[in-house]
Short mmCIF file of C-alpha atoms and ligand atoms in Angstrom, two decimals:
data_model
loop_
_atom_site.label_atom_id
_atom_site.label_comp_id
_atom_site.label_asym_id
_atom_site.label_seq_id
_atom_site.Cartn_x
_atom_site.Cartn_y
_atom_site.Cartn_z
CA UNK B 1 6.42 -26.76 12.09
CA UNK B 2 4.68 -26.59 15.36
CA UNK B 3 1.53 -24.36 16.57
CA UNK B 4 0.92 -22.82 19.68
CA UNK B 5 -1.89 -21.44 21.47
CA UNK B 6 -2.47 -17.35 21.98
CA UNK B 7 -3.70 -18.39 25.29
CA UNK B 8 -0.50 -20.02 26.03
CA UNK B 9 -1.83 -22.69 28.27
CA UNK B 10 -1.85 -25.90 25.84
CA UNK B 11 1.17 -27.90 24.36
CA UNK B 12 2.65 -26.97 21.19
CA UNK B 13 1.10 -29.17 18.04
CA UNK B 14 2.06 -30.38 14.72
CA UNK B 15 0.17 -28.72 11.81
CA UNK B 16 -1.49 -32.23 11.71
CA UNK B 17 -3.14 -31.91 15.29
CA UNK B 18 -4.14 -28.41 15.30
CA UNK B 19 -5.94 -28.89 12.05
CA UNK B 20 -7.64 -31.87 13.46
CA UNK B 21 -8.41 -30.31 16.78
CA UNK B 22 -9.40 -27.16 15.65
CA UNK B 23 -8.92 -24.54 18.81
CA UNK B 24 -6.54 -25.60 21.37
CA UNK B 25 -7.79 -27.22 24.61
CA UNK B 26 -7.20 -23.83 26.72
CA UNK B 27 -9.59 -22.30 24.05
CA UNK B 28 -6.66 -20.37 22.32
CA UNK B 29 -5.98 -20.39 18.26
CA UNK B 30 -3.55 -21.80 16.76
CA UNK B 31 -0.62 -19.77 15.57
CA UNK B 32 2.82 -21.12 13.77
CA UNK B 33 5.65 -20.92 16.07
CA UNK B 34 7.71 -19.42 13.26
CA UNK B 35 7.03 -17.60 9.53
CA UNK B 36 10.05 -17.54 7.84
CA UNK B 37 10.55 -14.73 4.73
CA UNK B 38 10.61 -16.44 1.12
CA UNK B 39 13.65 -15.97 -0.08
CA UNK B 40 13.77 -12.24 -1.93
CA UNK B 41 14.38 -14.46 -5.23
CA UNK B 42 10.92 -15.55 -4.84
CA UNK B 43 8.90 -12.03 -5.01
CA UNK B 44 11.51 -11.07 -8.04
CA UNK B 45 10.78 -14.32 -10.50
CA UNK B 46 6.97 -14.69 -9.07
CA UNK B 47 6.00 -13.45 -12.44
CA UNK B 48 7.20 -16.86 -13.80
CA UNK B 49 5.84 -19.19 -11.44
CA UNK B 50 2.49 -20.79 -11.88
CA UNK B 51 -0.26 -20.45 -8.93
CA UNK B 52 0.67 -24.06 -8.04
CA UNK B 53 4.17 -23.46 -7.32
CA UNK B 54 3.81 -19.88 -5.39
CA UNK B 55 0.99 -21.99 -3.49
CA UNK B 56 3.10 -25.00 -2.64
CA UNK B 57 6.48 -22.24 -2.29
CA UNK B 58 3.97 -20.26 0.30
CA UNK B 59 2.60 -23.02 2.42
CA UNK B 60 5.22 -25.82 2.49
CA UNK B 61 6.43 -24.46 5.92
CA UNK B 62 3.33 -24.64 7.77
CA UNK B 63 2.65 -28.36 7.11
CA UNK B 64 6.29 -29.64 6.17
CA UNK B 65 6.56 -32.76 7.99
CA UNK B 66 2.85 -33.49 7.88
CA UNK B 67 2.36 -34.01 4.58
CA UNK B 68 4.62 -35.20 1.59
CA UNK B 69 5.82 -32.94 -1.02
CA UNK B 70 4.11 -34.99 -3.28
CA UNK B 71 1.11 -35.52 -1.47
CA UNK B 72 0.94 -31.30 -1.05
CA UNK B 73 1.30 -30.81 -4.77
CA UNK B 74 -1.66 -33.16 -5.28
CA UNK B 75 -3.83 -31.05 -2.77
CA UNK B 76 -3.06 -27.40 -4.72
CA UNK B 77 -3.53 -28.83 -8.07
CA UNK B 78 -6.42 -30.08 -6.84
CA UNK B 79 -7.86 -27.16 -4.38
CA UNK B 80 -6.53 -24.23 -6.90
CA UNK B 81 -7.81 -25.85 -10.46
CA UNK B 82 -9.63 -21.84 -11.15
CA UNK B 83 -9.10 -18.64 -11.98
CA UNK B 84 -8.05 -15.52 -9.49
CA UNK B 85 -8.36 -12.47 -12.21
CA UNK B 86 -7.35 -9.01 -10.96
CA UNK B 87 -9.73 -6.72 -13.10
CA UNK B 88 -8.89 -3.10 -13.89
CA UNK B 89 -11.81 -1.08 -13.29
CA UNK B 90 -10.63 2.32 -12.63
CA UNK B 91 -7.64 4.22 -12.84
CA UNK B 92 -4.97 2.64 -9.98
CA UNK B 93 -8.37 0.59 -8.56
CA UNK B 94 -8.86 -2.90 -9.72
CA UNK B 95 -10.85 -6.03 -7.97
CA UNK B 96 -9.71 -9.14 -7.50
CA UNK B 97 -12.34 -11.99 -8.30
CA UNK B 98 -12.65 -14.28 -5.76
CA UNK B 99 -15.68 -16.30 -6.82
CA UNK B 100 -14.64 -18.51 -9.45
CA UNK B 101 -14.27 -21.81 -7.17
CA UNK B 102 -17.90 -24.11 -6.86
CA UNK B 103 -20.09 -22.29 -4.48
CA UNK B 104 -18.35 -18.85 -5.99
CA UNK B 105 -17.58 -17.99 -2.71
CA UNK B 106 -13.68 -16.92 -1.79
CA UNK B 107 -13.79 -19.70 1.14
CA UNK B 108 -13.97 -22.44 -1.17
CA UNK B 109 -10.23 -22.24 -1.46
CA UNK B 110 -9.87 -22.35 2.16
CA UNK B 111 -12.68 -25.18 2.39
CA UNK B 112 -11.40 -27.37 -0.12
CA UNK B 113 -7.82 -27.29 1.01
CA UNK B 114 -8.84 -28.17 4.95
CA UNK B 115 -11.15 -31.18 3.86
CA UNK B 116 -8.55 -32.27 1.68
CA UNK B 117 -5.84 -32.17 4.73
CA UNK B 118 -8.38 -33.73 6.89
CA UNK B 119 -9.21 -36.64 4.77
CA UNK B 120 -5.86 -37.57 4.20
CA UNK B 121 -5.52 -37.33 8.34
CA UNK B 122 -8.43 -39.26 8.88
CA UNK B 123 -7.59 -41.92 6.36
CA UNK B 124 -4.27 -42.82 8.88
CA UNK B 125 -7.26 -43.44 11.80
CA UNK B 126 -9.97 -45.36 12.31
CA UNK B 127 -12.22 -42.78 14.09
CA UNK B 128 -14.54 -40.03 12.12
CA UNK B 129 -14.03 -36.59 12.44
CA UNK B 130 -16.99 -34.90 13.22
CA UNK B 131 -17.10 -31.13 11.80
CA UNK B 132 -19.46 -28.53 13.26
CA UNK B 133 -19.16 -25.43 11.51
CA UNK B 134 -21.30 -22.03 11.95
CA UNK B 135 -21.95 -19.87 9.10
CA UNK B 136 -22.93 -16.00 8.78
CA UNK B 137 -23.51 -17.09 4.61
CA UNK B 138 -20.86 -18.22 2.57
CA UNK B 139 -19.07 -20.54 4.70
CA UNK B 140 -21.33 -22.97 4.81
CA UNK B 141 -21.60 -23.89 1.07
CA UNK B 142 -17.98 -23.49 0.49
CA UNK B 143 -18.03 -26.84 3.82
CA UNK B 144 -20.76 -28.44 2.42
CA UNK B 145 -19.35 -28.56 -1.05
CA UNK B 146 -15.11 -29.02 -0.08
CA UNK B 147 -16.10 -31.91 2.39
CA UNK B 148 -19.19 -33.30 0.35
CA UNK B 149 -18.30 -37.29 0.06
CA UNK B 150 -14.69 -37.27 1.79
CA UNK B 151 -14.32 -40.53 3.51
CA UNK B 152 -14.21 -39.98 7.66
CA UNK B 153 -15.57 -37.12 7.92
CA UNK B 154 -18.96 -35.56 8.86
CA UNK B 155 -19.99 -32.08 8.36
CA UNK B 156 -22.80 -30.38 10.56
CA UNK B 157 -22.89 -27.09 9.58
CA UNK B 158 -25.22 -24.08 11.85
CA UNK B 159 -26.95 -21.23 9.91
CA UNK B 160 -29.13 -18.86 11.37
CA UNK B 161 -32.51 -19.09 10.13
CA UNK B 162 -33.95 -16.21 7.94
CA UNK B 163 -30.42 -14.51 8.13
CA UNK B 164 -28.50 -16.17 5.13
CA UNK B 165 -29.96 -16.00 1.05
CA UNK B 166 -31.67 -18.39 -0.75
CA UNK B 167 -28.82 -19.51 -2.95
CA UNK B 168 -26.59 -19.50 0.34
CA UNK B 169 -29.27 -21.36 2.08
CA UNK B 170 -29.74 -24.02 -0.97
CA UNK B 171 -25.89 -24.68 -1.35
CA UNK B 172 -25.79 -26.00 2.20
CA UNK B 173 -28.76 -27.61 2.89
CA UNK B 174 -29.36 -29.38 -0.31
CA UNK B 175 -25.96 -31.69 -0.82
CA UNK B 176 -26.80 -34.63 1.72
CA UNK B 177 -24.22 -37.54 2.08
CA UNK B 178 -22.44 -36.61 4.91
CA UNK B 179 -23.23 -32.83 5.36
CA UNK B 180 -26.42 -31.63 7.74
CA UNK B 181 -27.77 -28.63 8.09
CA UNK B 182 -28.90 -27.21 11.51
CA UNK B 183 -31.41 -24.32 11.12
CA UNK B 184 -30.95 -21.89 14.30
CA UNK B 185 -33.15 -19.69 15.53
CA UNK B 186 -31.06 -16.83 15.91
CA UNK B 187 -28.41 -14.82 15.03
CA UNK B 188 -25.01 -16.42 13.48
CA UNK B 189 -23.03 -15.19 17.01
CA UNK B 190 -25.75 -17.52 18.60
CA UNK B 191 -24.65 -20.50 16.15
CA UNK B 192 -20.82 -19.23 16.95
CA UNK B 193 -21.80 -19.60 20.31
CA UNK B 194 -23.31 -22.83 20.27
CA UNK B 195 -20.29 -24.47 18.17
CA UNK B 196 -18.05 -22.93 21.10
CA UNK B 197 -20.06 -24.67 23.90
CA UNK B 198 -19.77 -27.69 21.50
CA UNK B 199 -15.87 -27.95 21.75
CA UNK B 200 -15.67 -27.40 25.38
CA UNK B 201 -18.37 -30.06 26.19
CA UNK B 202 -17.19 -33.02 28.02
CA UNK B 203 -19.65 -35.84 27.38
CA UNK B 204 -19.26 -35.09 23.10
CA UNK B 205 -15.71 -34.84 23.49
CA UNK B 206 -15.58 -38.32 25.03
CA UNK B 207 -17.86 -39.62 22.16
CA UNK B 208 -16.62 -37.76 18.88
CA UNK B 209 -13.56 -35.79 17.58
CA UNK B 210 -15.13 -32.60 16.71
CA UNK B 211 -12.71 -30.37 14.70
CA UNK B 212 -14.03 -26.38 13.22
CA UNK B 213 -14.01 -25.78 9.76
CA UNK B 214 -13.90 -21.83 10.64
CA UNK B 215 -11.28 -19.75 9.95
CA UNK B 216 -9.72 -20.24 13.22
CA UNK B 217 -8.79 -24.02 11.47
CA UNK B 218 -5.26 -23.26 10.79
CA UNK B 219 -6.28 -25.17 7.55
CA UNK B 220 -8.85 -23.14 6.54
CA UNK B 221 -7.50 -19.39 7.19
CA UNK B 222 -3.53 -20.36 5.74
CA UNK B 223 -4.33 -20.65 2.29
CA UNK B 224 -5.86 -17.93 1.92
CA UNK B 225 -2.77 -15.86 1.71
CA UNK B 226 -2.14 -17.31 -1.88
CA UNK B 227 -5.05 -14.76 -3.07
CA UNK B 228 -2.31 -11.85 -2.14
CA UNK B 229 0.43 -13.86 -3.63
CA UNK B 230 -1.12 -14.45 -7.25
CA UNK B 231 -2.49 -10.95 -6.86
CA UNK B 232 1.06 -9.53 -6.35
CA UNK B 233 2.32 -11.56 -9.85
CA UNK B 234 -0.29 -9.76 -11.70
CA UNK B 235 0.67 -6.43 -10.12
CA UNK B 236 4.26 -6.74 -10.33
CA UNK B 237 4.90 -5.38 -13.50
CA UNK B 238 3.45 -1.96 -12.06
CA UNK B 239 6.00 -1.06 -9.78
CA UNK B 240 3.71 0.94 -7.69
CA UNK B 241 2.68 0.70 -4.19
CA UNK B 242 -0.07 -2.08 -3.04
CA UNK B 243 -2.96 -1.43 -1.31
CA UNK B 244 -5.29 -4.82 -0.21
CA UNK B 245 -8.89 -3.64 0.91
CA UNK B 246 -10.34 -6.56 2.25
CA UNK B 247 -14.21 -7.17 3.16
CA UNK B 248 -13.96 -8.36 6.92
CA UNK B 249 -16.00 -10.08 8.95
CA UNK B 250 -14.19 -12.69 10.89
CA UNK B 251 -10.80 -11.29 9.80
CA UNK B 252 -9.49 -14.62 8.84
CA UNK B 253 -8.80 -13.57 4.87
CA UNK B 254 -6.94 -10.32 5.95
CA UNK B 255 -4.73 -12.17 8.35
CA UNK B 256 -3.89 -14.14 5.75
CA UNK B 257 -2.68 -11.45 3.80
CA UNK B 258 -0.76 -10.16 6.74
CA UNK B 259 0.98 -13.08 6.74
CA UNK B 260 1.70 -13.06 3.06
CA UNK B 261 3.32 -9.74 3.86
CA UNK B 262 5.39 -11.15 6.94
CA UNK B 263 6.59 -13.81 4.10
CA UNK B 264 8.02 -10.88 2.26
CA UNK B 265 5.68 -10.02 -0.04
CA UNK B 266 5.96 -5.91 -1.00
CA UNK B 267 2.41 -4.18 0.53
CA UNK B 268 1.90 -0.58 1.62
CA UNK B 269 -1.16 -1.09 3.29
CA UNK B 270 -4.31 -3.07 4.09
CA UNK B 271 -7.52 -1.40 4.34
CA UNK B 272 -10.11 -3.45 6.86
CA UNK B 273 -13.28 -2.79 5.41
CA UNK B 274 -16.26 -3.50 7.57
CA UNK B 275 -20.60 -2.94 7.22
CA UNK B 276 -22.08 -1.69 10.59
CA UNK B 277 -20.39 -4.21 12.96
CA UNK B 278 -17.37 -2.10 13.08
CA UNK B 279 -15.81 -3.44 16.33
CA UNK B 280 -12.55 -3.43 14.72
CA UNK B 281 -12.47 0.14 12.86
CA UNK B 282 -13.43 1.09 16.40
CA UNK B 283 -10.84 -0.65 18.06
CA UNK B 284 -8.43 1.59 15.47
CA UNK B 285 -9.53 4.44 16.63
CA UNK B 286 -9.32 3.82 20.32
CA UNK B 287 -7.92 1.02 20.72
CA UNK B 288 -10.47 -0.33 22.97
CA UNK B 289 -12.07 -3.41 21.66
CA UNK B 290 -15.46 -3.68 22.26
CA UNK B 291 -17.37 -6.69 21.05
CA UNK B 292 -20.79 -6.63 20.82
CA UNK B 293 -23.86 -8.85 19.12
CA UNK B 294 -23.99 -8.47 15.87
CA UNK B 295 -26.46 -6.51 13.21
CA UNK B 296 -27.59 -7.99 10.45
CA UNK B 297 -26.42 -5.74 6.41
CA UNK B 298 -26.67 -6.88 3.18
CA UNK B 299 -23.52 -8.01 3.16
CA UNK B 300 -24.37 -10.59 5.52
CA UNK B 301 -20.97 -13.10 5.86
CA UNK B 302 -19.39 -9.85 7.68
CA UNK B 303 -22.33 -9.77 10.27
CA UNK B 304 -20.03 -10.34 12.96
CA UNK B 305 -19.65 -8.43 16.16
CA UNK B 306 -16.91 -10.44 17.88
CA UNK B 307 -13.80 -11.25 15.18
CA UNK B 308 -12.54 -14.37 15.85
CA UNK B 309 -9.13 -13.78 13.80
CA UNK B 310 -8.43 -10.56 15.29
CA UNK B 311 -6.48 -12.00 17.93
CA UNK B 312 -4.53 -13.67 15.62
CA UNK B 313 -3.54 -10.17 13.49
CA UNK B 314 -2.80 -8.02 16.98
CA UNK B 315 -0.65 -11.40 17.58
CA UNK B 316 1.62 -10.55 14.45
CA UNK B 317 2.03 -7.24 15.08
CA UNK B 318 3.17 -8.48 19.12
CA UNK B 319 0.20 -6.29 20.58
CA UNK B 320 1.79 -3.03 19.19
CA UNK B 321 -0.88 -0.65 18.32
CA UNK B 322 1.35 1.67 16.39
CA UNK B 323 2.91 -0.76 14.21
CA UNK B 324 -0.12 -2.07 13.23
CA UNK B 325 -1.64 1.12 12.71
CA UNK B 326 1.28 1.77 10.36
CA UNK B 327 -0.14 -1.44 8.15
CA UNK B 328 -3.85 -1.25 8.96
CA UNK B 329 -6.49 0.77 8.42
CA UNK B 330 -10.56 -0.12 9.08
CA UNK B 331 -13.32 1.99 8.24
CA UNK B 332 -17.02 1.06 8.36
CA UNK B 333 -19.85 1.82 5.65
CA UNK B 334 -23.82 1.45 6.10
CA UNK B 335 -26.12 -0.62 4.26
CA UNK B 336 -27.41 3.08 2.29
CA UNK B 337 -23.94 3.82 1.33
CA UNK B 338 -23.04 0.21 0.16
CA UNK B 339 -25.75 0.11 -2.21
CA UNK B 340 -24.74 3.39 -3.50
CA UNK B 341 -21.31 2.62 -4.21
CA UNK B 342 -22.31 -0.98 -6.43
CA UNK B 343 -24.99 1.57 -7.92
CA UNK B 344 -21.99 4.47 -8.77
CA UNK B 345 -19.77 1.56 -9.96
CA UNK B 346 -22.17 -0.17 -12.15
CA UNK B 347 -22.68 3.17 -13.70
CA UNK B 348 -19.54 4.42 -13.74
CA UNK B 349 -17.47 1.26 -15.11
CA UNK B 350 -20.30 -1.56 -15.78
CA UNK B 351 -18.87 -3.69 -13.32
CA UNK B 352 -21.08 -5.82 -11.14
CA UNK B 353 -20.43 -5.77 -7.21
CA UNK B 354 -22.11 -7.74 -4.39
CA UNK B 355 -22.60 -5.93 -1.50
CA UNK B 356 -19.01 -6.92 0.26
CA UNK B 357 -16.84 -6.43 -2.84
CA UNK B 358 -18.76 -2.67 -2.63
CA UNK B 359 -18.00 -2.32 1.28
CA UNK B 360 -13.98 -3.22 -0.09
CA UNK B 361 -14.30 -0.59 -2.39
CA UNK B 362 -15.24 1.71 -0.13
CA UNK B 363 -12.73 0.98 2.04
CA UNK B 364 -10.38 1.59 -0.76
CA UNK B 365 -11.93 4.84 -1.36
CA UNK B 366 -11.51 6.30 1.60
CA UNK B 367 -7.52 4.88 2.63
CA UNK B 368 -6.67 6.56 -1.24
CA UNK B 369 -8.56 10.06 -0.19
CA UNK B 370 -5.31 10.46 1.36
CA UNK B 371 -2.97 8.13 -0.13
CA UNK B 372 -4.12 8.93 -3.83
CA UNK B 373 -0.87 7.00 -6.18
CA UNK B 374 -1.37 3.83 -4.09
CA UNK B 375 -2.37 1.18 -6.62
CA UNK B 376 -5.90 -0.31 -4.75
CA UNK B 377 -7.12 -3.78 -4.75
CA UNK B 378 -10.17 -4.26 -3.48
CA UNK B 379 -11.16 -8.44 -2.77
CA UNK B 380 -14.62 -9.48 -4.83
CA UNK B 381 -15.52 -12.00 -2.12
CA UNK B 382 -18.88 -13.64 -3.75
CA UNK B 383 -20.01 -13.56 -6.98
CA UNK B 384 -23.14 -10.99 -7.36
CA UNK B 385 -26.05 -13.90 -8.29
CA UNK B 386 -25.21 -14.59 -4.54
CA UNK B 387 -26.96 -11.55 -3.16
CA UNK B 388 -29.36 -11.59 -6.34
CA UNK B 389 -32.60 -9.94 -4.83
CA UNK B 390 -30.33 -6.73 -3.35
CA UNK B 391 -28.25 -6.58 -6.38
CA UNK B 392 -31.23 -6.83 -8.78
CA UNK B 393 -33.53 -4.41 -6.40
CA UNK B 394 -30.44 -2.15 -6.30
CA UNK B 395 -28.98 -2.14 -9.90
CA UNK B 396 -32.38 -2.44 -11.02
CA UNK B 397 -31.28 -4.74 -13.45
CA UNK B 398 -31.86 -8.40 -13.80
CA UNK B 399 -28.62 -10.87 -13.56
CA UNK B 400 -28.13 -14.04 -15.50
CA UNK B 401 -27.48 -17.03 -13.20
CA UNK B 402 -24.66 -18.99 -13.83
CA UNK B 403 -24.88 -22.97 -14.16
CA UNK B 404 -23.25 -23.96 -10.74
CA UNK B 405 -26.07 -21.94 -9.01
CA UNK B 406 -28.74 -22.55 -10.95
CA UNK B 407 -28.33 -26.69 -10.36
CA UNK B 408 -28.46 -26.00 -6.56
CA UNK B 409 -31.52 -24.18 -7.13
CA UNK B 410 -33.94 -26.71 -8.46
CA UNK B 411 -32.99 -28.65 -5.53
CA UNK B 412 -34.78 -29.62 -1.96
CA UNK B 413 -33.88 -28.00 0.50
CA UNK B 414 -32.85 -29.94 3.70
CA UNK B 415 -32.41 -28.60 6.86
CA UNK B 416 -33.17 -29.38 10.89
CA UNK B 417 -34.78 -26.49 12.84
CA UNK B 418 -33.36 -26.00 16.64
CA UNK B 419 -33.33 -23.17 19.11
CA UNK B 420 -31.29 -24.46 21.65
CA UNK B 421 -27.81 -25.40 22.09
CA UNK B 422 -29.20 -28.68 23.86
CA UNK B 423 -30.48 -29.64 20.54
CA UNK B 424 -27.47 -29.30 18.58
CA UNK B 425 -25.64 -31.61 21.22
CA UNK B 426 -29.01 -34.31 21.32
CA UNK B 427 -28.31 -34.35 17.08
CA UNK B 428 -24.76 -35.11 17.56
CA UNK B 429 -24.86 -37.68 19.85
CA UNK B 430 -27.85 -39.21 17.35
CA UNK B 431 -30.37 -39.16 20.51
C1 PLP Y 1 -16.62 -14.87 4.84
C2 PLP Y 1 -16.84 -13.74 3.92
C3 PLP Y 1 -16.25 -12.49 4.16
C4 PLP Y 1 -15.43 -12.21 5.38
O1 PLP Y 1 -14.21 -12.91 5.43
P1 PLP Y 1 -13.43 -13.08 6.83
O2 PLP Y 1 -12.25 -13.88 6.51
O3 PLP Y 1 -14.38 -13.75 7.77
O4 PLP Y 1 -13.10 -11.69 7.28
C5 PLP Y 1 -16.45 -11.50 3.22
N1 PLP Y 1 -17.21 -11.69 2.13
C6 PLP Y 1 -17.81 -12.87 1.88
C7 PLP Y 1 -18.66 -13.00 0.67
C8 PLP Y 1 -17.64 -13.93 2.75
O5 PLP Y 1 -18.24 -15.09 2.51
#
């Protein structure tokens, strides 16, 4: 399977290369040249498959010749060795947990499944892969703990300072080996920035291979379409229509799911559910897109003012505004109204949000105002501890802290303060 580049102007790539480069060299993403339907057999007898095999079924195409069957099977036993429970909490509205993985974030699949592709890659050569990564929150811990020890590569990961939570900040700064943390002074478009002005740099292109461990990573966004796939075989049995709501921020995990639905999978709808930075449910309503700098919510890993995926989705749907429009549907929500939604549903069901699962829900909410026998999923992207002071201060209820988070806690943190993008480039280049 080859990729090419949405800006057109770069040679097509093996999966291999355009998970090692990243972005293409005329700055484009990579997209797969072709995404062929699983056969309809598939989406009948998913029921019976385990996640490993709908996993391996789902991705095989993209890397075929780049890794060995064997080798791939390895990988998703590896990357996918936790739970993905779809939990019931109201009638025709359930929530998919995404946040059983080691930082409980939903990008440790992702994560885990690039820096295992990588390292194998980087194993075949003798140079390092350098990865510089920026992170509105969750990425960053789901990097730091997927690449933590694997042999070739080094992670330098960008966080804006003050803008990401203490258990967020711990799981990134305090792992050492070969992951750094880079404390920016600014906003996380300014660390987006700076990690673009990285890649086109000539003078640390000539002295590293710098690859992204974003979601525009082929390797990183991909996988994440098996979180629709396992959701479907638990829905199945239903028979009723599907609804995703997805908590979007750099619109890498609903892609994903767009893809899943281009591979056959039966969906009626996705809902793109957004905090302020609603540059996408604008763009749905005029279709004018309008990016702009970012505000910072409570449900900080969406911060984003400038999707970088969103390319990618108007891509699949070839620039047609009315077909997508027939699959996708964005609203927006405020800080005031997320925290009354994970207050309603705490009261109403006992079940815990954080404040992005509530922004899905939401979402959901308002697509089934009109579409009310659509069964709803709504994605739980982090577990609650990881937004503990506005769940607590919200809920106004204590949570209990579960072991994985609580080790990172008692730990030092460890990170380098910069303000400038000259900074980031002197640290690389270890002057
Ligand atoms: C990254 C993240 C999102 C947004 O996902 P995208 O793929 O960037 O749209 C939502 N919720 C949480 C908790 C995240 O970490």
């Amino acid at each position: 399977m080859n990729f090419y580049s949405l800006n057109k102007k770069a040679p097509k790539v093996s999966f291999k290369d355009a998970v090692v480069k990243g972005i293409a060299p005329d700055r484009g993403l990579y997209f797969p040249e072709k995404i062929t339907p699983l056969p309809a057999t598939f989406f009948e007898e998913i029921d019976s498959l385990s996640n490993y095999e709908i996993a391996f079924e789902a991705i095989h195409q993209f890397v075929c010749e780049d890794i060995s069957q064997n080798k791939l099977n390895t990988i998703l036993e590896d990357v996918l060795d936790f739970d993905f429970p779809v939990i019931e909490i109201e009638d025709n509205i359930a929530t998919l947990e995404l946040f059983h993985g080691p930082t409980m974030a939903f990008k440790d699949v992702g994560a885990r499944f690039m820096a295992r592709c990588l390292g194998h890659f980087s194993k075949e050569k003798s140079n390092e892969v350098t990865v510089l990564v920026a992170t509105s929150g969750d990425t960053g811990g789901a990097v730091a703990n997927g690449f933590l020890g694997v042999e070739g590569v080094n992670v330098v990961i960008l966080y804006p300072s003050g803008k990401v939570s203490d258990i967020q900040e711990r799981q990134l700064t305090t792992l050492g080996q070969n992951i750094a943390a880079l404390e920016v002074d600014g906003t996380f478009d300014d660390c987006q920035k700076m990690v673009k002005t990285a890649f086109l740099d000539a003078e640390l292109l000539e002295n590293m291979q710098l690859t992204s461990a974003n979601s525009i990573n082929v390797a990183r966004w991909l996988p994440q379409l098996f979180y629709f796939l396992f959701t479907y075989k638990q829905l199945k049995s239903k028979n009723k229509e599907i609804v995703f709501s997805v908590p979007s921020g750099n619109f890498g995990n609903i892609c994903a799911g767009m893809v899943a639905q281009k591979l056959g999978m039966p969906v009626t709808q996705f809902v793109a559910s957004t905090n302020v930075n609603d540059t996408v449910p604008q763009f749905m309503r005029t279709q004018n897109y309008k990016p702009k700098p970012s505000t910072a919510t409570i449900s900080n890993a969406m911060d984003v003012g400038d999707p970088s995926n969103f390319i990618r989705i108007r891509h699949l749907y070839k620039d047609n505004f009315d077909m997508l429009k027939q699959n996708l549907s964005s609203y927006s929500f405020t800080d005031a109204e997320t925290k009354e939604a994970m207050l309603k549903i705490y009261k109403e069901s006992g079940y815990i949000t954080d404040p992005h699962g509530a922004v899905g829900y939401l979402g959901l909410k308002k697509f089934k105002e009109e579409h009310p026998s659509a069964y709803g999923i709504f994605l739980e992207t982090a577990h609650p501890v990881k937004f503990l002071d506005v769940v607590e201060e919200t809920l106004g209820k204590s949570l209990e802290i579960p072991p994985q988070i609580q080790k990172v806690m008692d730990k030092e943190k460890n990170s380098i303060k910069i303000s400038t993008y000259k900074e980031v480039k002197d640290y690389l280049l270890g002057r």
